[in-house]
């Protein structure tokens, strides 16, 4: 059912985001920008009610991997008093955001995020709940260490194999760099990802009957890996393509970003680095150095995740 809900949300949100990408900002937004408090970044002017405008704002540290934003945290908005013609701001005040905008697709993803929030108690204390696909990029012959806690001093639970170059006499599908070990990311804390369900590298893509019994076997339980050791592909999260968001919300500031070989980012390829996660969002660095949030990452190694 969760998959069906996400598919439905994706279809609905794709149309919303396509339309929103072409929307023009209301006239009052330009004058309201000067009233944004220090330490905040302006996003979308998401509502105008008569002589009152509402501007999405998020902490300037939202895309800092040391202090990443949380999709589960309470939000604020800049409530702007407008002139009678609603063309210019007179004053503004930062206030708690009482509810999502009716046109904001975060509403469509509220249920999946609520389900993840409910699982917080089952995670280690202080862990941010996440749900993303990823793989190990560690080429160390000894494999990627999976630890009992988010620290290099924590007990070693097992390892994830380095890229595996399977040879089946020409019948294999192995990429040039070898198959990567895939897993699910279920949490984040202090520069470490909590993972589970690691799969033998390439097993899902090769002939199961011919997959070697002596192929490397990853630690498949739950454990922690360093954030600089994982990668993934951009998946279709029903958000605006071509860039990243300053916070894990679709009304945050949007920043253009590029693919490795040029052109706006989309579901072909992946980020240079994955820095943090919150819910269905990943904080990433694009190939051209833009740091921001993308909703939905996947670990499919043979096709894109559109």
PDB file of C-alpha atoms in Angstrom:
ATOM      1  CA  UNK A   1       0.000   0.000   0.000  1.00  0.00           C
ATOM      2  CA  UNK A   2       2.876   2.375   0.774  1.00  0.00           C
ATOM      3  CA  UNK A   3       4.188   1.969  -2.764  1.00  0.00           C
ATOM      4  CA  UNK A   4       0.744   2.690  -4.228  1.00  0.00           C
ATOM      5  CA  UNK A   5       0.408   5.832  -2.116  1.00  0.00           C
ATOM      6  CA  UNK A   6       3.794   7.082  -3.295  1.00  0.00           C
ATOM      7  CA  UNK A   7       2.932   6.384  -6.929  1.00  0.00           C
ATOM      8  CA  UNK A   8      -0.325   8.300  -6.594  1.00  0.00           C
ATOM      9  CA  UNK A   9       1.434  11.175  -4.867  1.00  0.00           C
ATOM     10  CA  UNK A  10       4.089  11.200  -7.573  1.00  0.00           C
ATOM     11  CA  UNK A  11       1.520  11.513 -10.361  1.00  0.00           C
ATOM     12  CA  UNK A  12      -0.347  14.308  -8.609  1.00  0.00           C
ATOM     13  CA  UNK A  13       2.757  16.179  -7.556  1.00  0.00           C
ATOM     14  CA  UNK A  14       4.537  16.037 -10.891  1.00  0.00           C
ATOM     15  CA  UNK A  15       1.820  18.140 -12.465  1.00  0.00           C
ATOM     16  CA  UNK A  16       1.818  20.534  -9.513  1.00  0.00           C
ATOM     17  CA  UNK A  17       5.578  21.029  -9.629  1.00  0.00           C
ATOM     18  CA  UNK A  18       5.647  21.461 -13.392  1.00  0.00           C
ATOM     19  CA  UNK A  19       3.079  24.201 -13.108  1.00  0.00           C
ATOM     20  CA  UNK A  20       4.761  25.792 -10.117  1.00  0.00           C
ATOM     21  CA  UNK A  21       8.121  25.922 -11.891  1.00  0.00           C
ATOM     22  CA  UNK A  22       6.552  28.323 -14.389  1.00  0.00           C
ATOM     23  CA  UNK A  23       4.618  30.392 -11.846  1.00  0.00           C
ATOM     24  CA  UNK A  24       5.641  34.002 -11.359  1.00  0.00           C
ATOM     25  CA  UNK A  25       6.203  35.283  -7.847  1.00  0.00           C
ATOM     26  CA  UNK A  26       3.641  37.724  -6.449  1.00  0.00           C
ATOM     27  CA  UNK A  27       4.697  41.343  -6.720  1.00  0.00           C
ATOM     28  CA  UNK A  28       5.051  41.798  -2.956  1.00  0.00           C
ATOM     29  CA  UNK A  29       7.751  39.133  -2.527  1.00  0.00           C
ATOM     30  CA  UNK A  30      10.612  41.325  -3.772  1.00  0.00           C
ATOM     31  CA  UNK A  31      10.014  43.967  -1.095  1.00  0.00           C
ATOM     32  CA  UNK A  32       9.475  41.319   1.591  1.00  0.00           C
ATOM     33  CA  UNK A  33      12.927  39.823   1.051  1.00  0.00           C
ATOM     34  CA  UNK A  34      14.515  42.733   2.886  1.00  0.00           C
ATOM     35  CA  UNK A  35      12.425  41.814   5.938  1.00  0.00           C
ATOM     36  CA  UNK A  36      13.619  38.201   6.198  1.00  0.00           C
ATOM     37  CA  UNK A  37      15.350  37.869   9.602  1.00  0.00           C
ATOM     38  CA  UNK A  38      19.071  37.174   9.755  1.00  0.00           C
ATOM     39  CA  UNK A  39      19.786  33.461   9.800  1.00  0.00           C
ATOM     40  CA  UNK A  40      16.897  32.551   7.482  1.00  0.00           C
ATOM     41  CA  UNK A  41      16.600  31.966   3.741  1.00  0.00           C
ATOM     42  CA  UNK A  42      13.476  32.900   1.812  1.00  0.00           C
ATOM     43  CA  UNK A  43      11.630  30.319  -0.238  1.00  0.00           C
ATOM     44  CA  UNK A  44       8.327  30.510  -2.071  1.00  0.00           C
ATOM     45  CA  UNK A  45       5.671  33.148  -1.448  1.00  0.00           C
ATOM     46  CA  UNK A  46       3.061  30.466  -1.020  1.00  0.00           C
ATOM     47  CA  UNK A  47      -0.095  32.415  -0.221  1.00  0.00           C
ATOM     48  CA  UNK A  48      -1.699  35.827  -0.505  1.00  0.00           C
ATOM     49  CA  UNK A  49      -4.855  36.520   1.507  1.00  0.00           C
ATOM     50  CA  UNK A  50      -6.027  40.077   0.871  1.00  0.00           C
ATOM     51  CA  UNK A  51      -3.530  42.345   2.609  1.00  0.00           C
ATOM     52  CA  UNK A  52      -1.498  39.471   4.093  1.00  0.00           C
ATOM     53  CA  UNK A  53       1.215  37.485   2.355  1.00  0.00           C
ATOM     54  CA  UNK A  54       2.952  34.303   3.501  1.00  0.00           C
ATOM     55  CA  UNK A  55       6.594  33.645   2.661  1.00  0.00           C
ATOM     56  CA  UNK A  56       8.238  30.270   3.337  1.00  0.00           C
ATOM     57  CA  UNK A  57      11.497  30.697   5.250  1.00  0.00           C
ATOM     58  CA  UNK A  58      13.971  28.135   6.556  1.00  0.00           C
ATOM     59  CA  UNK A  59      17.108  28.357   8.730  1.00  0.00           C
ATOM     60  CA  UNK A  60      20.220  29.187   6.724  1.00  0.00           C
ATOM     61  CA  UNK A  61      21.856  26.075   8.195  1.00  0.00           C
ATOM     62  CA  UNK A  62      19.242  23.727   6.688  1.00  0.00           C
ATOM     63  CA  UNK A  63      21.650  22.445   4.033  1.00  0.00           C
ATOM     64  CA  UNK A  64      24.682  22.262   6.324  1.00  0.00           C
ATOM     65  CA  UNK A  65      25.554  18.596   6.982  1.00  0.00           C
ATOM     66  CA  UNK A  66      26.573  19.503  10.527  1.00  0.00           C
ATOM     67  CA  UNK A  67      23.103  20.931  11.264  1.00  0.00           C
ATOM     68  CA  UNK A  68      20.777  19.464   8.624  1.00  0.00           C
ATOM     69  CA  UNK A  69      17.108  20.402   8.632  1.00  0.00           C
ATOM     70  CA  UNK A  70      14.447  17.878   9.593  1.00  0.00           C
ATOM     71  CA  UNK A  71      11.301  17.259   7.593  1.00  0.00           C
ATOM     72  CA  UNK A  72       9.647  16.373  10.917  1.00  0.00           C
ATOM     73  CA  UNK A  73      10.406  19.703  12.631  1.00  0.00           C
ATOM     74  CA  UNK A  74       7.911  22.510  13.154  1.00  0.00           C
ATOM     75  CA  UNK A  75       8.153  25.190  10.491  1.00  0.00           C
ATOM     76  CA  UNK A  76       7.891  28.970  10.451  1.00  0.00           C
ATOM     77  CA  UNK A  77       6.663  31.490   7.927  1.00  0.00           C
ATOM     78  CA  UNK A  78       7.203  35.182   7.402  1.00  0.00           C
ATOM     79  CA  UNK A  79       3.745  36.715   7.682  1.00  0.00           C
ATOM     80  CA  UNK A  80       3.816  39.908   5.640  1.00  0.00           C
ATOM     81  CA  UNK A  81       1.471  42.889   5.931  1.00  0.00           C
ATOM     82  CA  UNK A  82       0.825  44.307   2.463  1.00  0.00           C
ATOM     83  CA  UNK A  83      -0.335  47.603   1.017  1.00  0.00           C
ATOM     84  CA  UNK A  84      -3.929  47.809  -0.089  1.00  0.00           C
ATOM     85  CA  UNK A  85      -3.050  46.795  -3.643  1.00  0.00           C
ATOM     86  CA  UNK A  86      -1.072  43.779  -2.330  1.00  0.00           C
ATOM     87  CA  UNK A  87       1.888  44.866  -4.431  1.00  0.00           C
ATOM     88  CA  UNK A  88       4.351  45.830  -1.690  1.00  0.00           C
ATOM     89  CA  UNK A  89       5.253  44.745   1.851  1.00  0.00           C
ATOM     90  CA  UNK A  90       4.795  47.152   4.752  1.00  0.00           C
ATOM     91  CA  UNK A  91       5.977  44.989   7.645  1.00  0.00           C
ATOM     92  CA  UNK A  92       6.643  41.347   8.450  1.00  0.00           C
ATOM     93  CA  UNK A  93       6.769  39.012  11.420  1.00  0.00           C
ATOM     94  CA  UNK A  94       8.160  35.514  11.821  1.00  0.00           C
ATOM     95  CA  UNK A  95       5.428  33.186  13.084  1.00  0.00           C
ATOM     96  CA  UNK A  96       4.868  29.444  13.527  1.00  0.00           C
ATOM     97  CA  UNK A  97       3.448  27.884  10.408  1.00  0.00           C
ATOM     98  CA  UNK A  98       0.005  26.658  11.304  1.00  0.00           C
ATOM     99  CA  UNK A  99      -0.559  24.345   8.350  1.00  0.00           C
ATOM    100  CA  UNK A 100       0.613  23.417   4.861  1.00  0.00           C
ATOM    101  CA  UNK A 101      -0.496  25.339   1.826  1.00  0.00           C
ATOM    102  CA  UNK A 102      -3.282  23.562  -0.049  1.00  0.00           C
ATOM    103  CA  UNK A 103      -1.200  23.626  -3.242  1.00  0.00           C
ATOM    104  CA  UNK A 104       1.929  22.359  -1.499  1.00  0.00           C
ATOM    105  CA  UNK A 105       2.728  18.741  -2.348  1.00  0.00           C
ATOM    106  CA  UNK A 106       4.259  18.145   1.091  1.00  0.00           C
ATOM    107  CA  UNK A 107       0.651  17.366   2.047  1.00  0.00           C
ATOM    108  CA  UNK A 108       0.639  14.400  -0.330  1.00  0.00           C
ATOM    109  CA  UNK A 109       3.721  12.985   1.381  1.00  0.00           C
ATOM    110  CA  UNK A 110       2.458  13.612   4.907  1.00  0.00           C
ATOM    111  CA  UNK A 111       1.343  10.009   5.444  1.00  0.00           C
ATOM    112  CA  UNK A 112       4.672   8.357   4.485  1.00  0.00           C
ATOM    113  CA  UNK A 113       6.511  10.840   6.669  1.00  0.00           C
ATOM    114  CA  UNK A 114       4.095  10.263   9.550  1.00  0.00           C
ATOM    115  CA  UNK A 115       4.767   6.531   9.250  1.00  0.00           C
ATOM    116  CA  UNK A 116       8.496   7.182   9.438  1.00  0.00           C
ATOM    117  CA  UNK A 117       8.107   9.523  12.404  1.00  0.00           C
ATOM    118  CA  UNK A 118       6.220   6.778  14.233  1.00  0.00           C
ATOM    119  CA  UNK A 119       9.267   4.529  13.877  1.00  0.00           C
ATOM    120  CA  UNK A 120      11.565   7.005  15.624  1.00  0.00           C
ATOM    121  CA  UNK A 121      11.153   5.272  18.985  1.00  0.00           C
ATOM    122  CA  UNK A 122      12.468   2.039  17.457  1.00  0.00           C
ATOM    123  CA  UNK A 123      15.656   3.767  16.306  1.00  0.00           C
ATOM    124  CA  UNK A 124      18.690   4.587  18.459  1.00  0.00           C
ATOM    125  CA  UNK A 125      18.295   7.790  20.447  1.00  0.00           C
ATOM    126  CA  UNK A 126      18.849  10.930  18.401  1.00  0.00           C
ATOM    127  CA  UNK A 127      18.537   9.173  15.044  1.00  0.00           C
ATOM    128  CA  UNK A 128      16.721  10.989  12.238  1.00  0.00           C
ATOM    129  CA  UNK A 129      14.313   8.561  10.482  1.00  0.00           C
ATOM    130  CA  UNK A 130      14.963   8.103   6.755  1.00  0.00           C
ATOM    131  CA  UNK A 131      13.927   5.849   3.893  1.00  0.00           C
ATOM    132  CA  UNK A 132      16.327   5.868   0.945  1.00  0.00           C
ATOM    133  CA  UNK A 133      18.069   3.374  -1.319  1.00  0.00           C
ATOM    134  CA  UNK A 134      21.866   3.530  -1.528  1.00  0.00           C
ATOM    135  CA  UNK A 135      25.040   1.542  -2.139  1.00  0.00           C
ATOM    136  CA  UNK A 136      28.595   1.312  -0.849  1.00  0.00           C
ATOM    137  CA  UNK A 137      31.257   3.189  -2.821  1.00  0.00           C
ATOM    138  CA  UNK A 138      34.117   1.984  -0.614  1.00  0.00           C
ATOM    139  CA  UNK A 139      36.799   0.282  -2.744  1.00  0.00           C
ATOM    140  CA  UNK A 140      38.815  -0.973   0.229  1.00  0.00           C
ATOM    141  CA  UNK A 141      39.537  -4.677  -0.467  1.00  0.00           C
ATOM    142  CA  UNK A 142      38.571  -5.435   3.127  1.00  0.00           C
ATOM    143  CA  UNK A 143      35.133  -3.896   2.600  1.00  0.00           C
ATOM    144  CA  UNK A 144      33.132  -1.129   4.268  1.00  0.00           C
ATOM    145  CA  UNK A 145      32.906  -1.416   8.044  1.00  0.00           C
ATOM    146  CA  UNK A 146      29.421  -1.599   9.541  1.00  0.00           C
ATOM    147  CA  UNK A 147      29.480  -0.574  13.184  1.00  0.00           C
ATOM    148  CA  UNK A 148      27.197  -0.852  16.212  1.00  0.00           C
ATOM    149  CA  UNK A 149      27.110   2.922  16.686  1.00  0.00           C
ATOM    150  CA  UNK A 150      27.812   6.144  14.785  1.00  0.00           C
ATOM    151  CA  UNK A 151      31.507   6.224  15.633  1.00  0.00           C
ATOM    152  CA  UNK A 152      34.774   4.734  14.387  1.00  0.00           C
ATOM    153  CA  UNK A 153      35.229   3.478  17.958  1.00  0.00           C
ATOM    154  CA  UNK A 154      31.953   1.523  17.955  1.00  0.00           C
ATOM    155  CA  UNK A 155      32.025  -2.266  17.772  1.00  0.00           C
ATOM    156  CA  UNK A 156      32.494  -3.739  14.301  1.00  0.00           C
ATOM    157  CA  UNK A 157      29.455  -5.782  13.271  1.00  0.00           C
ATOM    158  CA  UNK A 158      30.561  -6.829   9.807  1.00  0.00           C
ATOM    159  CA  UNK A 159      31.467  -5.453   6.400  1.00  0.00           C
ATOM    160  CA  UNK A 160      29.995  -4.698   2.989  1.00  0.00           C
ATOM    161  CA  UNK A 161      31.987  -6.048   0.018  1.00  0.00           C
ATOM    162  CA  UNK A 162      33.909  -3.729  -2.318  1.00  0.00           C
ATOM    163  CA  UNK A 163      32.827  -3.625  -5.998  1.00  0.00           C
ATOM    164  CA  UNK A 164      32.440  -7.220  -7.211  1.00  0.00           C
ATOM    165  CA  UNK A 165      33.554  -8.118 -10.725  1.00  0.00           C
ATOM    166  CA  UNK A 166      31.538 -11.223 -11.457  1.00  0.00           C
ATOM    167  CA  UNK A 167      32.770 -13.411 -14.319  1.00  0.00           C
ATOM    168  CA  UNK A 168      30.482 -15.978 -15.949  1.00  0.00           C
ATOM    169  CA  UNK A 169      32.279 -16.594 -19.218  1.00  0.00           C
ATOM    170  CA  UNK A 170      30.746 -13.618 -20.945  1.00  0.00           C
ATOM    171  CA  UNK A 171      27.172 -14.273 -19.776  1.00  0.00           C
ATOM    172  CA  UNK A 172      27.413 -11.803 -16.903  1.00  0.00           C
ATOM    173  CA  UNK A 173      25.972  -8.269 -16.832  1.00  0.00           C
ATOM    174  CA  UNK A 174      28.694  -6.835 -14.625  1.00  0.00           C
ATOM    175  CA  UNK A 175      29.382  -3.094 -15.067  1.00  0.00           C
ATOM    176  CA  UNK A 176      32.952  -2.038 -15.801  1.00  0.00           C
ATOM    177  CA  UNK A 177      33.448  -0.939 -12.219  1.00  0.00           C
ATOM    178  CA  UNK A 178      31.830  -4.025 -10.716  1.00  0.00           C
ATOM    179  CA  UNK A 179      28.574  -4.535  -8.853  1.00  0.00           C
ATOM    180  CA  UNK A 180      28.048  -2.369  -5.772  1.00  0.00           C
ATOM    181  CA  UNK A 181      26.490  -3.572  -2.525  1.00  0.00           C
ATOM    182  CA  UNK A 182      23.001  -2.119  -2.090  1.00  0.00           C
ATOM    183  CA  UNK A 183      21.061  -1.457   1.119  1.00  0.00           C
ATOM    184  CA  UNK A 184      18.341   0.709   2.676  1.00  0.00           C
ATOM    185  CA  UNK A 185      19.146   3.815   4.679  1.00  0.00           C
ATOM    186  CA  UNK A 186      16.793   4.022   7.667  1.00  0.00           C
ATOM    187  CA  UNK A 187      18.421   6.739   9.756  1.00  0.00           C
ATOM    188  CA  UNK A 188      21.070   9.414  10.146  1.00  0.00           C
ATOM    189  CA  UNK A 189      23.086  10.808  13.051  1.00  0.00           C
ATOM    190  CA  UNK A 190      26.265  12.869  13.330  1.00  0.00           C
ATOM    191  CA  UNK A 191      27.661  12.092   9.886  1.00  0.00           C
ATOM    192  CA  UNK A 192      26.697   8.407   9.927  1.00  0.00           C
ATOM    193  CA  UNK A 193      23.920   6.507   8.168  1.00  0.00           C
ATOM    194  CA  UNK A 194      21.975   3.692   9.811  1.00  0.00           C
ATOM    195  CA  UNK A 195      21.476   0.959   7.209  1.00  0.00           C
ATOM    196  CA  UNK A 196      19.919  -2.483   6.899  1.00  0.00           C
ATOM    197  CA  UNK A 197      19.074  -5.169   4.362  1.00  0.00           C
ATOM    198  CA  UNK A 198      22.339  -5.204   2.423  1.00  0.00           C
ATOM    199  CA  UNK A 199      22.226  -7.537  -0.596  1.00  0.00           C
ATOM    200  CA  UNK A 200      25.045  -9.540  -2.217  1.00  0.00           C
ATOM    201  CA  UNK A 201      26.528  -7.342  -4.948  1.00  0.00           C
ATOM    202  CA  UNK A 202      24.853  -7.888  -8.308  1.00  0.00           C
ATOM    203  CA  UNK A 203      22.709 -10.830  -7.243  1.00  0.00           C
ATOM    204  CA  UNK A 204      19.479  -9.068  -8.215  1.00  0.00           C
ATOM    205  CA  UNK A 205      20.809  -8.380 -11.716  1.00  0.00           C
ATOM    206  CA  UNK A 206      22.466 -11.670 -12.644  1.00  0.00           C
ATOM    207  CA  UNK A 207      21.126 -15.147 -13.389  1.00  0.00           C
ATOM    208  CA  UNK A 208      20.245 -16.383  -9.910  1.00  0.00           C
ATOM    209  CA  UNK A 209      20.982 -19.992 -10.881  1.00  0.00           C
ATOM    210  CA  UNK A 210      24.503 -19.080 -11.961  1.00  0.00           C
ATOM    211  CA  UNK A 211      25.306 -16.579  -9.226  1.00  0.00           C
ATOM    212  CA  UNK A 212      28.357 -18.036  -7.433  1.00  0.00           C
ATOM    213  CA  UNK A 213      27.829 -19.535  -4.017  1.00  0.00           C
ATOM    214  CA  UNK A 214      31.239 -18.203  -3.033  1.00  0.00           C
ATOM    215  CA  UNK A 215      30.308 -14.626  -3.956  1.00  0.00           C
ATOM    216  CA  UNK A 216      30.990 -12.100  -1.183  1.00  0.00           C
ATOM    217  CA  UNK A 217      28.237 -11.915   1.415  1.00  0.00           C
ATOM    218  CA  UNK A 218      27.555  -8.578   3.102  1.00  0.00           C
ATOM    219  CA  UNK A 219      26.509  -8.014   6.688  1.00  0.00           C
ATOM    220  CA  UNK A 220      22.749  -7.729   6.190  1.00  0.00           C
ATOM    221  CA  UNK A 221      21.678  -6.591   9.642  1.00  0.00           C
ATOM    222  CA  UNK A 222      21.232  -3.085  10.969  1.00  0.00           C
ATOM    223  CA  UNK A 223      24.317  -0.986  11.581  1.00  0.00           C
ATOM    224  CA  UNK A 224      26.118   2.293  10.951  1.00  0.00           C
ATOM    225  CA  UNK A 225      28.335   3.352   8.033  1.00  0.00           C
ATOM    226  CA  UNK A 226      30.211   6.612   7.492  1.00  0.00           C
ATOM    227  CA  UNK A 227      28.395   9.102   5.270  1.00  0.00           C
ATOM    228  CA  UNK A 228      31.349   9.547   2.907  1.00  0.00           C
ATOM    229  CA  UNK A 229      31.225   5.864   1.956  1.00  0.00           C
ATOM    230  CA  UNK A 230      27.822   5.674   0.279  1.00  0.00           C
ATOM    231  CA  UNK A 231      26.288   6.710  -3.035  1.00  0.00           C
ATOM    232  CA  UNK A 232      22.970   6.505  -4.876  1.00  0.00           C
ATOM    233  CA  UNK A 233      21.049   7.652  -7.927  1.00  0.00           C
ATOM    234  CA  UNK A 234      18.526  10.460  -8.074  1.00  0.00           C
ATOM    235  CA  UNK A 235      15.008   8.997  -8.106  1.00  0.00           C
ATOM    236  CA  UNK A 236      11.749  10.640  -9.128  1.00  0.00           C
ATOM    237  CA  UNK A 237      10.509  12.247  -5.942  1.00  0.00           C
ATOM    238  CA  UNK A 238       7.842  14.270  -7.765  1.00  0.00           C
ATOM    239  CA  UNK A 239       9.748  17.501  -7.200  1.00  0.00           C
ATOM    240  CA  UNK A 240      11.067  20.095  -9.592  1.00  0.00           C
ATOM    241  CA  UNK A 241      13.882  18.633 -11.707  1.00  0.00           C
ATOM    242  CA  UNK A 242      17.073  20.478 -12.501  1.00  0.00           C
ATOM    243  CA  UNK A 243      18.123  21.560  -9.037  1.00  0.00           C
ATOM    244  CA  UNK A 244      18.117  21.117  -5.272  1.00  0.00           C
ATOM    245  CA  UNK A 245      16.158  22.679  -2.401  1.00  0.00           C
ATOM    246  CA  UNK A 246      17.771  24.605   0.434  1.00  0.00           C
ATOM    247  CA  UNK A 247      15.614  22.684   2.950  1.00  0.00           C
ATOM    248  CA  UNK A 248      13.671  19.397   2.700  1.00  0.00           C
ATOM    249  CA  UNK A 249      10.455  21.080   1.579  1.00  0.00           C
ATOM    250  CA  UNK A 250       9.248  21.955  -1.906  1.00  0.00           C
ATOM    251  CA  UNK A 251       8.620  25.610  -0.993  1.00  0.00           C
ATOM    252  CA  UNK A 252      12.228  26.137   0.135  1.00  0.00           C
ATOM    253  CA  UNK A 253      14.656  28.081  -2.041  1.00  0.00           C
ATOM    254  CA  UNK A 254      15.428  26.150  -5.229  1.00  0.00           C
ATOM    255  CA  UNK A 255      18.982  26.108  -6.610  1.00  0.00           C
ATOM    256  CA  UNK A 256      19.953  24.937 -10.135  1.00  0.00           C
ATOM    257  CA  UNK A 257      22.463  22.071 -10.205  1.00  0.00           C
ATOM    258  CA  UNK A 258      24.283  20.093 -12.887  1.00  0.00           C
ATOM    259  CA  UNK A 259      24.907  16.466 -13.792  1.00  0.00           C
ATOM    260  CA  UNK A 260      28.420  15.047 -14.059  1.00  0.00           C
ATOM    261  CA  UNK A 261      28.519  15.422 -17.851  1.00  0.00           C
ATOM    262  CA  UNK A 262      26.592  18.679 -17.902  1.00  0.00           C
ATOM    263  CA  UNK A 263      22.928  19.560 -18.095  1.00  0.00           C
ATOM    264  CA  UNK A 264      20.386  20.003 -15.280  1.00  0.00           C
ATOM    265  CA  UNK A 265      20.167  17.125 -12.795  1.00  0.00           C
ATOM    266  CA  UNK A 266      17.388  14.596 -13.248  1.00  0.00           C
ATOM    267  CA  UNK A 267      16.891  10.878 -12.688  1.00  0.00           C
ATOM    268  CA  UNK A 268      19.893  10.013 -14.870  1.00  0.00           C
ATOM    269  CA  UNK A 269      22.905   9.831 -12.606  1.00  0.00           C
ATOM    270  CA  UNK A 270      23.420  10.695  -8.990  1.00  0.00           C
ATOM    271  CA  UNK A 271      25.026  13.182  -6.613  1.00  0.00           C
ATOM    272  CA  UNK A 272      28.716  13.566  -5.914  1.00  0.00           C
ATOM    273  CA  UNK A 273      28.116  12.992  -2.206  1.00  0.00           C
ATOM    274  CA  UNK A 274      25.262  12.112   0.146  1.00  0.00           C
ATOM    275  CA  UNK A 275      25.627  14.162   3.308  1.00  0.00           C
ATOM    276  CA  UNK A 276      22.540  13.504   5.445  1.00  0.00           C
ATOM    277  CA  UNK A 277      18.898  12.441   5.225  1.00  0.00           C
ATOM    278  CA  UNK A 278      15.503  13.205   6.697  1.00  0.00           C
ATOM    279  CA  UNK A 279      12.411  11.188   5.841  1.00  0.00           C
ATOM    280  CA  UNK A 280      12.283  10.659   2.087  1.00  0.00           C
ATOM    281  CA  UNK A 281      14.809  13.447   1.451  1.00  0.00           C
ATOM    282  CA  UNK A 282      18.570  13.272   1.019  1.00  0.00           C
ATOM    283  CA  UNK A 283      20.948  16.165   1.591  1.00  0.00           C
ATOM    284  CA  UNK A 284      23.418  15.877  -1.269  1.00  0.00           C
ATOM    285  CA  UNK A 285      26.188  17.678  -3.089  1.00  0.00           C
ATOM    286  CA  UNK A 286      25.687  17.774  -6.842  1.00  0.00           C
ATOM    287  CA  UNK A 287      28.484  17.084  -9.294  1.00  0.00           C
ATOM    288  CA  UNK A 288      29.018  20.841  -9.717  1.00  0.00           C
ATOM    289  CA  UNK A 289      29.202  21.513  -5.978  1.00  0.00           C
ATOM    290  CA  UNK A 290      25.667  22.683  -5.151  1.00  0.00           C
ATOM    291  CA  UNK A 291      24.569  21.479  -1.720  1.00  0.00           C
ATOM    292  CA  UNK A 292      20.874  20.928  -1.139  1.00  0.00           C
ATOM    293  CA  UNK A 293      17.993  18.498  -0.712  1.00  0.00           C
ATOM    294  CA  UNK A 294      16.535  16.033  -3.224  1.00  0.00           C
ATOM    295  CA  UNK A 295      13.466  13.933  -2.467  1.00  0.00           C
ATOM    296  CA  UNK A 296      14.018  10.217  -3.121  1.00  0.00           C
ATOM    297  CA  UNK A 297      17.275   8.390  -3.813  1.00  0.00           C
ATOM    298  CA  UNK A 298      17.505   4.856  -5.164  1.00  0.00           C
ATOM    299  CA  UNK A 299      20.056   2.085  -5.653  1.00  0.00           C
ATOM    300  CA  UNK A 300      19.137   0.657  -9.053  1.00  0.00           C
ATOM    301  CA  UNK A 301      22.378  -0.037 -10.944  1.00  0.00           C
ATOM    302  CA  UNK A 302      20.960  -0.967 -14.353  1.00  0.00           C
ATOM    303  CA  UNK A 303      18.397   1.736 -15.123  1.00  0.00           C
ATOM    304  CA  UNK A 304      17.276   5.118 -13.850  1.00  0.00           C
ATOM    305  CA  UNK A 305      14.701   5.498 -11.097  1.00  0.00           C
ATOM    306  CA  UNK A 306      12.143   7.582 -12.959  1.00  0.00           C
TER     307      UNK A 306
END
